[in-house]
Amino acid sequence: MATPDFIRELRSFIGRRLLWLPGVSAVVFDGDGRVLLGKRADTGDWSIIGGIPEPGEQPAETAAREVYEETAVRVVAEGVVLVETMPPTEYPNGDLCQFMDVTLRCRAVGGEAKVNDDESLAVGWFALDALPELDGFALTRIKKAVEAGPTWFHGMGEELAAP
């Protein structure tokens, strides 16, 4: 993942210490109910699309921007699926980050799925019964997006989910 300029500037002041950041993930469906996935250049793993909002950017704008930048697919956000604080991550250079992930269900409205930047090795549409190997992060978000129920908040219990 390319590091945004504003984070590089923050790092010049705080060094490698823990940096608390927002993150936005997009579970994108097409008209056939397939989900859009990208094969990440940094890990080689398939996953949903996501990234860090620019200062002042709304989560739906982030989702649309990140999906287009990585896959050339245009999307519209339809709703919040999940909000979850992720465990801290230490990057190979020693930087520590912890993300508050907001996952949005999105609908494809245009474009052709293709690698559109250097963050992805491949992109493609997958039927829900033919997904490639995915980690728990992606699988949980896809499952919650398919359920299309109330927003789910990690650690608060299903009974406290917003109506």
CSV table of C-alpha atoms in Angstrom, one decimal:
chain,number,residue,atom,x,y,z
A,1,MET,CA,0.0,0.0,0.0
A,2,ALA,CA,1.4,3.4,-0.9
A,3,THR,CA,1.9,5.6,2.1
A,4,PRO,CA,0.0,8.9,1.8
A,5,ASP,CA,2.0,12.1,2.0
A,6,PHE,CA,0.2,13.2,5.2
A,7,ILE,CA,1.3,10.1,7.0
A,8,ARG,CA,4.9,10.5,5.8
A,9,GLU,CA,4.8,14.0,7.3
A,10,LEU,CA,3.4,12.7,10.6
A,11,ARG,CA,6.1,10.1,10.7
A,12,SER,CA,8.7,12.8,10.5
A,13,PHE,CA,7.5,14.0,13.9
A,14,ILE,CA,6.5,10.8,15.7
A,15,GLY,CA,9.0,8.3,14.3
A,16,ARG,CA,7.9,4.7,14.3
A,17,ARG,CA,5.5,5.0,17.3
A,18,LEU,CA,1.9,3.8,17.1
A,19,LEU,CA,-0.2,5.9,14.7
A,20,TRP,CA,-4.0,5.6,15.0
A,21,LEU,CA,-5.6,5.8,11.6
A,22,PRO,CA,-8.9,5.5,9.9
A,23,GLY,CA,-9.2,2.8,7.2
A,24,VAL,CA,-12.0,2.1,4.7
A,25,SER,CA,-12.7,-1.3,3.1
A,26,ALA,CA,-15.1,-1.8,0.2
A,27,VAL,CA,-17.1,-5.0,-0.5
A,28,VAL,CA,-18.1,-4.4,-4.1
A,29,PHE,CA,-20.9,-6.4,-5.8
A,30,ASP,CA,-21.8,-6.4,-9.5
A,31,GLY,CA,-25.3,-6.9,-10.9
A,32,ASP,CA,-24.7,-10.7,-10.9
A,33,GLY,CA,-23.9,-10.8,-7.2
A,34,ARG,CA,-20.2,-11.4,-7.7
A,35,VAL,CA,-17.7,-9.7,-5.4
A,36,LEU,CA,-14.7,-7.7,-6.6
A,37,LEU,CA,-11.3,-8.8,-5.2
A,38,GLY,CA,-7.7,-7.7,-5.7
A,39,LYS,CA,-4.6,-9.7,-5.4
A,40,ARG,CA,-2.3,-7.5,-3.3
A,41,ALA,CA,1.2,-6.8,-4.5
A,42,ASP,CA,2.5,-6.6,-1.0
A,43,THR,CA,1.4,-10.0,0.2
A,44,GLY,CA,0.3,-11.9,-2.9
A,45,ASP,CA,-3.1,-12.6,-1.2
A,46,TRP,CA,-6.6,-12.0,-2.6
A,47,SER,CA,-8.6,-9.5,-0.6
A,48,ILE,CA,-11.3,-6.8,-0.7
A,49,ILE,CA,-10.3,-3.3,-1.7
A,50,GLY,CA,-9.4,-0.7,0.9
A,51,GLY,CA,-7.2,2.2,1.9
A,52,ILE,CA,-6.7,5.2,4.1
A,53,PRO,CA,-8.9,8.3,3.7
A,54,GLU,CA,-7.2,11.6,2.8
A,55,PRO,CA,-7.7,14.3,5.4
A,56,GLY,CA,-11.3,15.6,5.1
A,57,GLU,CA,-12.4,12.8,2.8
A,58,GLN,CA,-15.6,11.0,3.6
A,59,PRO,CA,-15.6,7.2,3.9
A,60,ALA,CA,-17.8,6.7,0.8
A,61,GLU,CA,-15.5,8.9,-1.2
A,62,THR,CA,-12.5,6.9,0.1
A,63,ALA,CA,-14.2,3.6,-1.0
A,64,ALA,CA,-15.0,5.0,-4.5
A,65,ARG,CA,-11.5,6.4,-4.9
A,66,GLU,CA,-9.6,3.4,-3.7
A,67,VAL,CA,-11.7,0.9,-5.7
A,68,TYR,CA,-11.2,3.0,-8.9
A,69,GLU,CA,-7.5,3.5,-8.3
A,70,GLU,CA,-6.8,-0.2,-7.7
A,71,THR,CA,-9.4,-1.8,-10.1
A,72,ALA,CA,-10.7,0.8,-12.6
A,73,VAL,CA,-14.2,0.0,-11.4
A,74,ARG,CA,-16.6,2.8,-10.5
A,75,VAL,CA,-18.7,2.2,-7.4
A,76,VAL,CA,-21.4,3.8,-5.3
A,77,ALA,CA,-21.4,3.1,-1.5
A,78,GLU,CA,-24.7,1.7,-0.3
A,79,GLY,CA,-24.2,1.4,3.4
A,80,VAL,CA,-22.0,0.7,6.4
A,81,VAL,CA,-21.5,-3.0,7.0
A,82,LEU,CA,-19.0,-3.1,9.9
A,83,VAL,CA,-16.9,-0.9,12.1
A,84,GLU,CA,-14.0,-2.5,13.8
A,85,THR,CA,-10.7,-1.6,15.5
A,86,MET,CA,-8.0,-3.8,14.1
A,87,PRO,CA,-5.0,-5.0,16.2
A,88,PRO,CA,-1.8,-3.0,15.8
A,89,THR,CA,0.3,-3.8,12.7
A,90,GLU,CA,4.0,-3.5,12.6
A,91,TYR,CA,5.3,-2.9,9.0
A,92,PRO,CA,8.7,-4.2,7.8
A,93,ASN,CA,10.3,-0.8,8.3
A,94,GLY,CA,9.2,-0.8,12.0
A,95,ASP,CA,6.3,1.7,11.7
A,96,LEU,CA,3.4,0.8,14.0
A,97,CYS,CA,-0.2,1.5,13.0
A,98,GLN,CA,-3.6,0.7,14.3
A,99,PHE,CA,-6.6,1.1,12.1
A,100,MET,CA,-10.3,1.8,12.8
A,101,ASP,CA,-11.8,0.0,9.8
A,102,VAL,CA,-15.1,1.2,8.3
A,103,THR,CA,-16.4,-1.4,5.8
A,104,LEU,CA,-18.9,-0.3,3.2
A,105,ARG,CA,-21.1,-2.3,0.9
A,106,CYS,CA,-20.7,-0.9,-2.6
A,107,ARG,CA,-22.4,-1.4,-6.0
A,108,ALA,CA,-20.4,-1.4,-9.2
A,109,VAL,CA,-21.7,1.3,-11.6
A,110,GLY,CA,-19.1,1.3,-14.4
A,111,GLY,CA,-15.6,0.5,-15.5
A,112,GLU,CA,-14.0,-2.8,-16.4
A,113,ALA,CA,-12.1,-4.7,-13.7
A,114,LYS,CA,-8.4,-4.5,-14.4
A,115,VAL,CA,-5.1,-3.8,-12.5
A,116,ASN,CA,-5.1,0.0,-12.4
A,117,ASP,CA,-2.0,0.7,-10.1
A,118,ASP,CA,1.0,-0.9,-8.6
A,119,GLU,CA,-0.8,-2.1,-5.4
A,120,SER,CA,-2.5,-5.1,-7.2
A,121,LEU,CA,-1.1,-8.0,-9.1
A,122,ALA,CA,-4.6,-9.0,-10.4
A,123,VAL,CA,-8.2,-8.1,-10.0
A,124,GLY,CA,-11.4,-10.0,-10.7
A,125,TRP,CA,-15.0,-10.7,-10.0
A,126,PHE,CA,-15.8,-13.9,-8.0
A,127,ALA,CA,-19.0,-15.7,-7.4
A,128,LEU,CA,-19.6,-16.2,-3.7
A,129,ASP,CA,-19.4,-20.0,-4.0
A,130,ALA,CA,-16.1,-19.7,-5.9
A,131,LEU,CA,-14.0,-17.3,-3.9
A,132,PRO,CA,-10.2,-17.8,-3.8
A,133,GLU,CA,-8.5,-18.4,-0.5
A,134,LEU,CA,-9.2,-15.3,1.7
A,135,ASP,CA,-8.2,-14.4,5.2
A,136,GLY,CA,-10.7,-13.8,8.1
A,137,PHE,CA,-10.6,-10.0,7.5
A,138,ALA,CA,-12.0,-10.3,4.0
A,139,LEU,CA,-14.3,-13.3,4.7
A,140,THR,CA,-16.0,-11.6,7.7
A,141,ARG,CA,-16.6,-8.4,5.7
A,142,ILE,CA,-18.0,-10.3,2.7
A,143,LYS,CA,-20.3,-12.3,5.0
A,144,LYS,CA,-21.6,-9.2,6.7
A,145,ALA,CA,-22.1,-7.4,3.4
A,146,VAL,CA,-24.1,-10.4,2.0
A,147,GLU,CA,-26.3,-10.5,5.1
A,148,ALA,CA,-27.1,-6.8,4.5
A,149,GLY,CA,-28.5,-6.5,8.0
A,150,PRO,CA,-27.8,-3.7,10.5
A,151,THR,CA,-24.3,-2.3,10.9
A,152,TRP,CA,-22.1,-4.6,13.0
A,153,PHE,CA,-19.8,-3.3,15.7
A,154,HIS,CA,-17.1,-5.6,16.9
A,155,GLY,CA,-17.1,-6.4,20.6
A,156,MET,CA,-20.5,-4.9,21.3
A,157,GLY,CA,-22.5,-8.1,20.5
A,158,GLU,CA,-25.1,-8.6,17.8
A,159,GLU,CA,-27.9,-7.5,20.2
A,160,LEU,CA,-26.4,-4.0,20.3
A,161,ALA,CA,-26.1,-3.6,16.5
A,162,ALA,CA,-27.7,-0.4,15.2
A,163,PRO,CA,-31.2,-0.8,13.6
